[in-house]
Amino acid sequence: MKPKHQRLVLVVLALAVLIGAVLLAIWGLRGQASYFYVPSDIASDPPETGRAVRLGGMVQEGSIQTLPDGVTVAFVVGDGKATVPVRYTGITPDLFVEGSGVVADGRLDADGTFVADSLLAKHDENYMPRELEDMSKEQAKAVVAETTAQ
Amino acid sequence: MIAEAGLALLWFAAAMALLQLFAAIMALRGGEGSSEYAGVVRPSAIVQGPLVALSFLMLMWLFIRTDLSVLLVAANSHSAKPFIFKLAGTWGNHEGSMLLWVTVMALSGSLVALVERRLPERTMIATLAAQAFVSLGFYAFLLFSSNPFERLPTPVPEGNGLNPLLQDIGLAFHPPTLYIGYVGLSVAFSFAVGALLTREVGPAFARAMRPWVLGSWIFLTIGITAGSYWAYYELGWGGWWFWDPVENASLMPWLAATALLHSASVLASRDALRTWTIMLGVVAFSMSMVGTFLVRSGILTSVHAFAVDPERGTFILALLTIYIGGALTLFGARASTVSEGKQFSLVSREAGLVFNNVMLSAILGIVLLGTLYPLLTEAFDTKVSVGPPYFNPVGAMFAIPMIVVMAVGPLLRWRRDSFDRIAKALILPAVLTAALLAGAVLLAPGIGLLPLLGLGLSLGLGVASILPLLGRDLRRTPLPTWGMVFGHLGLAVALFGMASESAFSTEKLVAANVGDVVEVGPWSIELTAIEPVAGPNWTALEATMTARYEDGAPVTLHPQSRNFTQPPQTTSESALSTRWNGQLYAVVGEEGLDGRWQLRLWWKPFVPMIWLGGLLIAFGGALSLLGRVLGDIRRGYQRRRIAMRRDERPHSRAVPEPAE
C-alpha cells in the first residue's frame, strides 16, 4: 500500500469511528437526558413512570413531614398553579426549608408521588439552582424573594 | 502603591508580548533587518515571566495583608481567615485565578525561549510568535475585563470572606495544578502552530513539544485526582465523580493530552502520524480553552460555578473563536503540505496507538457533547440535565476496547508484528480476566455489567501492563519505559477502585439516638456523643462515633455539621477511616423532631485505589518526563563537547553528529 493510501484509509476509519461516537452520543442524549419539570408541567403532561426527570419548585409551607424511620421526608412542591407530593430518603440539604426553592432529581412512581434520589436546595446566599432562575417571571420573583431573604 | 505597581508590571509585560509578536512577524517576513528583529524575540519572551510573577506576588501580598482598599481583597477575603486560606484566596476568585493563568503562561514562555535550542531558529520564532499571540489575548482579558488590582473608592471595614467550601487545603492547590496543565497545552499548541507555519513537522518538533505535553498531562492528572478526592470528602455525598460540567472541563483536556502524548511519541520515534499530532495539539489546547470558558464564564449550573458574569464569558468565547478558528484555518491550509510519515502495518505498535487515539477522541467527543447538550437545548427552551446514565454506558463503549488494546499494544513491536509472537504472553491476563468474570458472576450475581467488566479488565490490564518488563534487564530499562508501565498500571488500579466502589459499596441511612449501634458492611458503629465545637470562623455539631471493623480495635470518627459565620453557610464535614481494603465514610445530618440524629454511613471497598491509581499515573508521567529531560541534557552535553573539540582542531575532519 502506498503511503498516501495508508493515510487515506486511516483518516476514513478514524472519521467513521468519530461519526459513530457522535451518533451514539446523540442517541444516548435523547434517551438519557433528564428533563426539567415544574409541578404544572407534571399536572398537564406527566412524564412516564420511572423515567428520570428533574422537578423544581417551592417547598409548600407546612408540608415537610419526617416519616417514622427518621430519615425519609415527605413534602409538597408547588409552583403556584399545581402541586406534586415528593418523598426523599436521605440527609436533606442544609438549606432545605419550607417556602424555599428546591430541585429534585428522581422519577414519578405509579401513585403520582415523585421519588427523589437527590435534592438541591439553595446552596448559599449567592447560588440558586439555575432552573429556578429561569422559571416564569412571577414564579421566579416569588422564589427569589423567598430565597434571598436571610 | 503595591496594587498600582502590580498593575504597571502587567501592562509592561503585555507590551513585551506585543513586541515579541511584532519582532517575530518582522523576522519571519525576512528582508532587511530581519536578523535584528529575530534577536529581540527570545529576550522579550524571557523577560515576561519575571514581570508577571512579580505582579502575582504583589497580589498575594495584598491578600496576606488583607488590604481592604482593593476591591478583590474586600470581596473575597476576611481578616479573621487562617493564613493559608488568605494565601489561597489569591487565586480562589476569578481575577486572581486569571492572573495565575497568565503568570504560569508567561513563565513557561520564558522557559521555552530560554532552553529550547533544538528546533530550527525560524520554527522557534514562529512558535514564540504563536505564544505571544495567545498571551496577548489573555493579557487583554486580564487588563480590560478582570483587573485584579482595582481599588475601592473608600476602603471597607471588613471583607466578605471566602466560600467555606473552598476553605480546604486540597482545594487551595487544586486550581493552580489544573492551570499549569492547561497552560502547558498552550505551549504545545504554539509548537504545533510554529511547526505548521514553517513546514517543520517532524520528529524534532515532536521531541521539543513532548516534555510540555508530558508536564501538562502530569499536572492535569494530579489536578483531576485531587479534585475528585475533594468532591468525595468535602461535599459529603459519598460520590467521587459527578460528571459535573466543571469536572468534565478538566477531563476533556486530559483526554486530548493523553492522545497527544501518545501520538507525539509515535512521531518522535517513528516519524509517523504527522498531521494527526498537529491536529491533536490544536484540539488539546481548544479543550483547555473550552474548560476555562465553561468554568470562568459561569455559563453552567454547577456546584463550582462561582463566577457569573456574561461579559467575561463573551470575552473568553471570542478568544476561543479566534485561537481555535485561526488554528483550524491554518491547519486546513497547510495540512496537505505536510508530507506523509513512515508506514506501518495493521498489527504494530503504531496501529495500537492509533486505535487508542481514535478511542480517546471518541470519548472526548462524547464528554464534550454531553457537557454542551444542556446549553444547546436551553437555547430552544428545553431544560435537561445529563448525568451518569448517559456518560457511563456511552463512554464505556469506547473505553472498553481501548483498555483491551492498551493491554496488548505495548507488547507489539514498531512497524510490523504478528499476534502469534505475543499470544503466549497474553494468556495469563486473558485467563485472569475470564476467571474473575466467571467468579464474580457465580459468587456475586447482583453486580452490574459495567462494574463487572471493569473488575475483569482492571485485573487483566494490571497484569498485562507489567509484561513489557519481562525479559528485560531492569537496571537498563529506560525511564520512559518504566513511566509507561506505571502509567498503565495506574489506570488498572484506578479502574479496579472505580469498579469495586460501584459494585460493592454498602450504604446505611438511619436515625440514631446517642448510644445506638449501626451495622454497615463489616463495620459496627456506635454513636457515642454529639457535642458543639468551634473553629476560627465556624461553629459545628460534632458527632463522636466508635467504629469497629469486625472484631478489630475501635476507631473514633468525628463527622461534623459546620456553620460558617462569614459568609453564613452550612457544610457537612465527612469523617473517613481508611483501611487497606477500603474506606468507611460517615456523615452526620440534622437532629430530628424526636431527638434522633440522621447518620449516613458507607463502607466502600477499595475506593482509595481510585486516587492511588491517579497518583501512579502521574508518577509514571513524571518518570517518563525525567527520562526524556535527562536524555536531552546528555545529548546536549555531548553535542557541546564535540563542538568544542571541533573548535580546538579547526582543520581536522568534521566529526559526525551523534545519533539521537
Coordinates of N, CA and C in Angstrom, one line a residue, chain A:
Chain A
M1 N 0.9 -1.2 0.0 CA 0.0 0.0 0.0 C 0.9 1.2 0.0
K2 N 0.5 2.2 -0.8 CA 1.3 3.4 -0.9 C 1.0 4.3 0.4
P3 N 2.0 5.1 0.8 CA 1.8 5.9 2.0 C 0.6 6.7 1.9
K4 N 0.3 7.3 0.7 CA -0.9 8.2 0.6 C -2.1 7.4 0.8
H5 N -2.2 6.1 0.3 CA -3.4 5.3 0.6 C -3.5 5.0 2.0
Q6 N -2.4 4.7 2.7 CA -2.5 4.3 4.1 C -3.1 5.5 4.9
R7 N -2.6 6.7 4.5 CA -3.1 7.9 5.3 C -4.6 8.0 5.0
L8 N -5.0 7.8 3.8 CA -6.4 7.9 3.4 C -7.3 6.9 4.2
V9 N -6.8 5.7 4.3 CA -7.5 4.6 5.0 C -7.7 5.0 6.5
L10 N -6.6 5.5 7.0 CA -6.6 5.8 8.5 C -7.6 7.0 8.7
V11 N -7.5 8.0 7.8 CA -8.4 9.1 8.0 C -9.9 8.7 7.9
V12 N -10.2 7.8 6.9 CA -11.5 7.4 6.8 C -12.0 6.5 8.0
L13 N -11.1 5.6 8.4 CA -11.5 4.8 9.6 C -11.7 5.7 10.8
A14 N -10.8 6.6 11.1 CA -10.9 7.5 12.2 C -12.2 8.3 12.2
L15 N -12.5 8.8 11.0 CA -13.7 9.6 10.8 C -14.9 8.8 11.1
A16 N -14.9 7.5 10.6 CA -16.1 6.6 10.7 C -16.3 6.4 12.2
V17 N -15.2 6.2 13.0 CA -15.4 5.9 14.4 C -15.9 7.2 15.1
L18 N -15.4 8.3 14.7 CA -15.8 9.5 15.4 C -17.2 9.9 15.1
I19 N -17.6 9.7 13.8 CA -19.0 9.9 13.5 C -19.9 9.0 14.2
G20 N -19.5 7.7 14.3 CA -20.2 6.7 15.1 C -20.4 7.2 16.5
A21 N -19.3 7.7 17.1 CA -19.3 8.2 18.5 C -20.3 9.3 18.7
V22 N -20.4 10.2 17.7 CA -21.3 11.4 17.8 C -22.7 10.9 17.7
L23 N -23.0 9.9 16.7 CA -24.3 9.4 16.6 C -24.8 8.7 17.8
L24 N -23.9 7.9 18.4 CA -24.1 7.2 19.6 C -24.5 8.2 20.7
A25 N -23.7 9.3 20.8 CA -23.9 10.3 21.8 C -25.2 10.9 21.7
I26 N -25.6 11.2 20.4 CA -26.9 11.9 20.2 C -28.0 11.0 20.6
W27 N -27.9 9.7 20.2 CA -28.9 8.7 20.6 C -29.0 8.6 22.1
G28 N -27.8 8.5 22.8 CA -27.7 8.4 24.2 C -28.3 9.6 24.9
L29 N -28.1 10.8 24.4 CA -28.6 12.0 25.0 C -30.1 12.1 24.9
R30 N -30.6 11.7 23.7 CA -32.1 11.7 23.6 C -32.7 10.8 24.6
G31 N -32.1 9.6 24.8 CA -32.7 8.6 25.7 C -32.4 8.9 27.2
Q32 N -31.3 9.5 27.5 CA -30.9 9.5 28.9 C -30.9 10.9 29.6
A33 N -31.0 11.9 28.8 CA -31.0 13.2 29.4 C -32.3 13.4 30.2
S34 N -32.2 13.9 31.4 CA -33.4 14.0 32.2 C -33.9 15.5 32.1
Y35 N -35.2 15.5 31.8 CA -35.8 16.8 31.5 C -36.3 17.5 32.8
F36 N -36.4 18.8 32.7 CA -36.8 19.6 33.8 C -38.3 19.9 33.8
Y37 N -38.9 19.6 34.9 CA -40.4 19.8 35.0 C -40.7 20.8 36.2
V38 N -41.7 21.6 36.0 CA -42.3 22.3 37.2 C -43.6 21.6 37.5
P39 N -44.1 21.7 38.7 CA -45.4 21.0 39.0 C -46.5 21.1 38.0
S40 N -46.7 22.3 37.4 CA -47.8 22.4 36.5 C -47.5 21.6 35.2
D41 N -46.2 21.4 34.8 CA -45.9 20.5 33.7 C -46.4 19.1 34.0
I42 N -46.1 18.7 35.2 CA -46.4 17.3 35.6 C -47.9 17.1 35.7
A43 N -48.6 18.2 36.1 CA -50.1 18.1 36.1 C -50.7 18.0 34.7
S44 N -50.1 18.8 33.8 CA -50.7 18.8 32.4 C -50.2 17.7 31.5
D45 N -48.9 17.3 31.6 CA -48.3 16.3 30.7 C -47.3 15.5 31.5
P46 N -47.7 14.6 32.3 CA -46.7 13.9 33.2 C -45.7 13.1 32.5
P47 N -44.5 13.0 32.9 CA -43.5 12.1 32.3 C -43.9 10.7 32.6
E48 N -43.5 9.7 31.7 CA -43.9 8.3 32.0 C -43.2 7.9 33.3
T49 N -43.9 7.0 34.0 CA -43.5 6.5 35.3 C -42.1 5.8 35.2
G50 N -41.2 6.2 36.1 CA -39.9 5.6 36.1 C -38.9 6.3 35.3
R51 N -39.3 7.3 34.4 CA -38.3 8.0 33.6 C -37.6 9.0 34.5
A52 N -36.2 9.2 34.4 CA -35.5 10.1 35.2 C -35.8 11.5 34.8
V53 N -36.3 12.3 35.7 CA -36.6 13.8 35.4 C -36.1 14.6 36.6
R54 N -36.1 15.9 36.4 CA -35.8 16.8 37.5 C -37.1 17.6 37.7
L55 N -37.4 17.8 39.0 CA -38.6 18.6 39.4 C -38.1 19.8 40.1
G56 N -38.6 21.0 39.8 CA -38.2 22.2 40.5 C -39.4 23.0 40.9
G57 N -39.3 23.6 42.1 CA -40.5 24.4 42.6 C -40.2 24.8 44.0
M58 N -41.3 25.3 44.7 CA -41.2 25.7 46.0 C -41.7 24.7 47.0
V59 N -41.0 24.5 48.1 CA -41.5 23.6 49.1 C -42.6 24.3 49.8
Q60 N -43.8 23.7 49.8 CA -45.0 24.3 50.3 C -44.9 24.5 51.9
E61 N -45.5 25.6 52.4 CA -45.5 25.8 53.8 C -46.2 24.7 54.5
G62 N -45.6 24.2 55.6 CA -46.3 23.2 56.5 C -46.3 21.8 55.9
S63 N -45.6 21.6 54.8 CA -45.8 20.3 54.1 C -44.7 19.3 54.5
I64 N -43.6 19.7 55.1 CA -42.5 18.8 55.4 C -42.8 17.9 56.6
Q65 N -42.8 16.6 56.3 CA -43.0 15.6 57.4 C -41.9 14.6 57.4
T66 N -41.4 14.3 58.6 CA -40.4 13.2 58.7 C -41.2 11.9 59.0
L67 N -40.9 10.9 58.2 CA -41.6 9.6 58.4 C -41.0 8.9 59.6
P68 N -41.7 7.9 60.1 CA -41.2 7.3 61.4 C -39.8 6.7 61.3
D69 N -39.3 6.4 60.1 CA -37.9 5.8 60.1 C -36.9 6.9 60.4
G70 N -37.3 8.1 60.5 CA -36.4 9.2 60.9 C -35.5 9.8 59.8
V71 N -35.5 9.1 58.6 CA -34.6 9.6 57.5 C -35.3 9.8 56.2
T72 N -36.6 9.5 56.2 CA -37.4 9.8 55.0 C -38.3 11.0 55.2
V73 N -38.2 12.0 54.3 CA -39.1 13.2 54.4 C -40.1 13.1 53.3
A74 N -41.3 13.6 53.6 CA -42.3 13.7 52.6 C -42.7 15.2 52.6
F75 N -42.8 15.8 51.4 CA -43.2 17.2 51.3 C -43.9 17.5 50.0
V76 N -44.4 18.7 49.8 CA -45.1 19.0 48.6 C -44.4 20.2 47.9
V77 N -44.2 20.0 46.6 CA -43.6 21.0 45.8 C -44.7 21.7 45.0
G78 N -44.7 23.0 45.0 CA -45.7 23.7 44.1 C -45.1 24.8 43.3
D79 N -45.8 25.3 42.3 CA -45.3 26.4 41.6 C -46.4 27.5 41.5
G80 N -47.4 27.5 42.4 CA -48.4 28.5 42.4 C -49.7 28.0 41.6
K81 N -49.5 27.0 40.7 CA -50.6 26.5 39.9 C -50.9 25.1 40.3
A82 N -49.9 24.3 40.5 CA -50.2 22.9 40.8 C -49.2 22.4 41.8
T83 N -49.4 21.3 42.4 CA -48.5 20.7 43.4 C -48.2 19.3 43.1
V84 N -47.1 18.8 43.6 CA -46.7 17.4 43.5 C -46.2 16.9 44.8
P85 N -46.6 15.8 45.3 CA -46.1 15.2 46.5 C -44.7 14.6 46.2
V86 N -43.7 14.8 47.1 CA -42.4 14.3 46.9 C -41.9 13.5 48.1
R87 N -41.2 12.4 47.9 CA -40.6 11.7 49.0 C -39.1 11.6 48.8
Y88 N -38.4 11.7 49.8 CA -36.9 11.7 49.7 C -36.3 11.0 50.9
T89 N -35.5 10.0 50.7 CA -34.8 9.3 51.8 C -33.3 9.8 51.8
G90 N -32.9 10.4 52.8 CA -31.5 10.9 52.9 C -31.4 12.1 53.8
I91 N -30.2 12.5 53.9 CA -30.0 13.8 54.7 C -30.3 14.9 53.8
T92 N -31.2 15.8 54.3 CA -31.7 16.9 53.4 C -30.6 17.9 53.3
P93 N -30.5 18.7 52.2 CA -29.5 19.7 52.1 C -29.7 20.7 53.2
D94 N -28.6 21.4 53.5 CA -28.6 22.3 54.7 C -29.6 23.4 54.6
L95 N -30.0 23.8 53.4 CA -30.9 25.0 53.3 C -32.2 24.6 52.8
F96 N -32.6 23.3 53.1 CA -33.9 22.8 52.7 C -34.9 23.2 53.7
V97 N -35.7 24.2 53.4 CA -36.7 24.6 54.4 C -38.0 24.9 53.7
E98 N -39.1 25.0 54.5 CA -40.4 25.3 53.9 C -40.4 26.7 53.3
G99 N -41.0 26.8 52.1 CA -41.1 28.1 51.5 C -39.9 28.5 50.7
S100 N -39.0 27.5 50.5 CA -37.8 27.8 49.8 C -37.8 27.0 48.5
G101 N -36.9 27.4 47.6 CA -36.8 26.7 46.3 C -36.1 25.4 46.4
V102 N -36.5 24.4 45.6 CA -35.8 23.1 45.6 C -35.8 22.5 44.2
V103 N -34.7 21.8 43.9 CA -34.7 21.0 42.6 C -34.5 19.5 43.0
A104 N -35.3 18.6 42.6 CA -35.2 17.2 42.9 C -34.9 16.4 41.7
D105 N -33.9 15.5 41.8 CA -33.7 14.5 40.7 C -34.4 13.3 41.1
G106 N -35.2 12.7 40.2 CA -35.8 11.4 40.6 C -36.8 11.0 39.5
R107 N -37.8 10.3 39.9 CA -38.8 9.8 39.0 C -40.2 9.7 39.6
L108 N -41.2 9.8 38.8 CA -42.6 9.7 39.3 C -42.9 8.2 39.5
D109 N -43.5 7.9 40.6 CA -43.9 6.5 40.8 C -45.4 6.3 40.4
A110 N -45.9 5.1 40.5 CA -47.2 4.8 39.9 C -48.3 5.6 40.6
D111 N -48.2 5.9 41.9 CA -49.3 6.6 42.5 C -49.2 8.1 42.5
G112 N -48.3 8.6 41.6 CA -48.2 10.1 41.4 C -47.2 10.8 42.4
T113 N -46.6 10.0 43.2 CA -45.6 10.6 44.1 C -44.2 10.7 43.4
F114 N -43.6 11.8 43.6 CA -42.2 12.0 43.0 C -41.2 11.4 44.0
V115 N -40.5 10.4 43.6 CA -39.5 9.8 44.5 C -38.1 10.4 44.1
A116 N -37.5 11.2 45.0 CA -36.3 11.9 44.7 C -35.1 11.1 45.1
D117 N -34.1 11.1 44.2 CA -32.8 10.5 44.5 C -31.9 11.5 45.2
S118 N -32.0 12.7 44.7 CA -31.2 13.8 45.3 C -31.9 15.1 45.3
L119 N -31.6 15.9 46.3 CA -32.2 17.2 46.4 C -31.1 18.3 46.3
L120 N -31.5 19.4 45.5 CA -30.6 20.5 45.5 C -31.4 21.7 46.1
A121 N -30.9 22.3 47.2 CA -31.6 23.4 47.7 C -30.8 24.6 47.4
K122 N -31.3 25.8 47.9 CA -30.5 27.0 47.8 C -29.1 26.7 48.4
H123 N -28.1 26.9 47.7 CA -26.8 26.5 48.1 C -26.1 27.4 49.1
D124 N -26.1 28.6 48.8 CA -25.7 29.7 49.8 C -26.4 30.9 49.3
E125 N -26.1 32.0 49.9 CA -26.9 33.2 49.6 C -26.7 33.7 48.1
N126 N -25.6 33.2 47.5 CA -25.4 33.6 46.1 C -25.8 32.7 45.1
Y127 N -26.1 31.4 45.5 CA -26.3 30.4 44.5 C -27.7 29.9 44.5
M128 N -28.3 29.8 43.4 CA -29.6 29.2 43.4 C -29.7 28.3 42.2
P129 N -30.3 27.1 42.3 CA -30.4 26.3 41.1 C -30.9 27.1 39.9
R130 N -30.1 27.0 38.8 CA -30.4 27.8 37.6 C -31.8 27.6 37.1
E131 N -32.3 26.4 37.2 CA -33.6 26.2 36.6 C -34.6 27.1 37.3
L132 N -34.4 27.4 38.6 CA -35.4 28.2 39.3 C -35.3 29.6 38.8
E133 N -34.1 30.1 38.4 CA -34.0 31.4 37.9 C -34.7 31.6 36.7
D134 N -34.9 30.5 35.9 CA -35.5 30.6 34.6 C -37.0 30.3 34.6
M135 N -37.5 30.1 35.8 CA -39.0 29.8 35.8 C -39.7 31.1 35.3
S136 N -41.0 30.9 35.1 CA -41.7 32.1 34.6 C -41.6 33.3 35.6
K137 N -41.8 34.5 35.1 CA -41.4 35.7 35.8 C -41.9 35.7 37.2
E138 N -43.3 35.5 37.4 CA -43.8 35.7 38.7 C -43.3 34.6 39.7
Q139 N -43.1 33.4 39.1 CA -42.6 32.3 39.9 C -41.2 32.7 40.4
A140 N -40.4 33.1 39.4 CA -39.0 33.5 39.7 C -39.0 34.5 40.8
K141 N -39.9 35.5 40.7 CA -39.9 36.6 41.6 C -40.2 36.1 43.0
A142 N -41.2 35.2 43.1 CA -41.5 34.6 44.4 C -40.4 33.8 45.0
V143 N -39.7 33.0 44.1 CA -38.6 32.2 44.6 C -37.5 33.1 45.1
V144 N -37.1 34.1 44.2 CA -36.0 35.0 44.6 C -36.3 35.7 45.9
A145 N -37.6 36.2 46.0 CA -37.9 36.9 47.3 C -37.7 36.0 48.5
E146 N -38.1 34.7 48.3 CA -38.0 33.8 49.4 C -36.6 33.4 49.7
T147 N -35.8 33.2 48.7 CA -34.5 32.6 48.9 C -33.5 33.6 49.2
T148 N -33.7 34.9 48.9 CA -32.6 35.8 49.2 C -32.8 36.4 50.6
A149 N -34.0 36.3 51.1 CA -34.2 36.8 52.5 C -33.5 35.9 53.5
Q150 N -32.7 36.5 54.3 CA -32.0 35.7 55.3 C -32.8 35.5 56.5

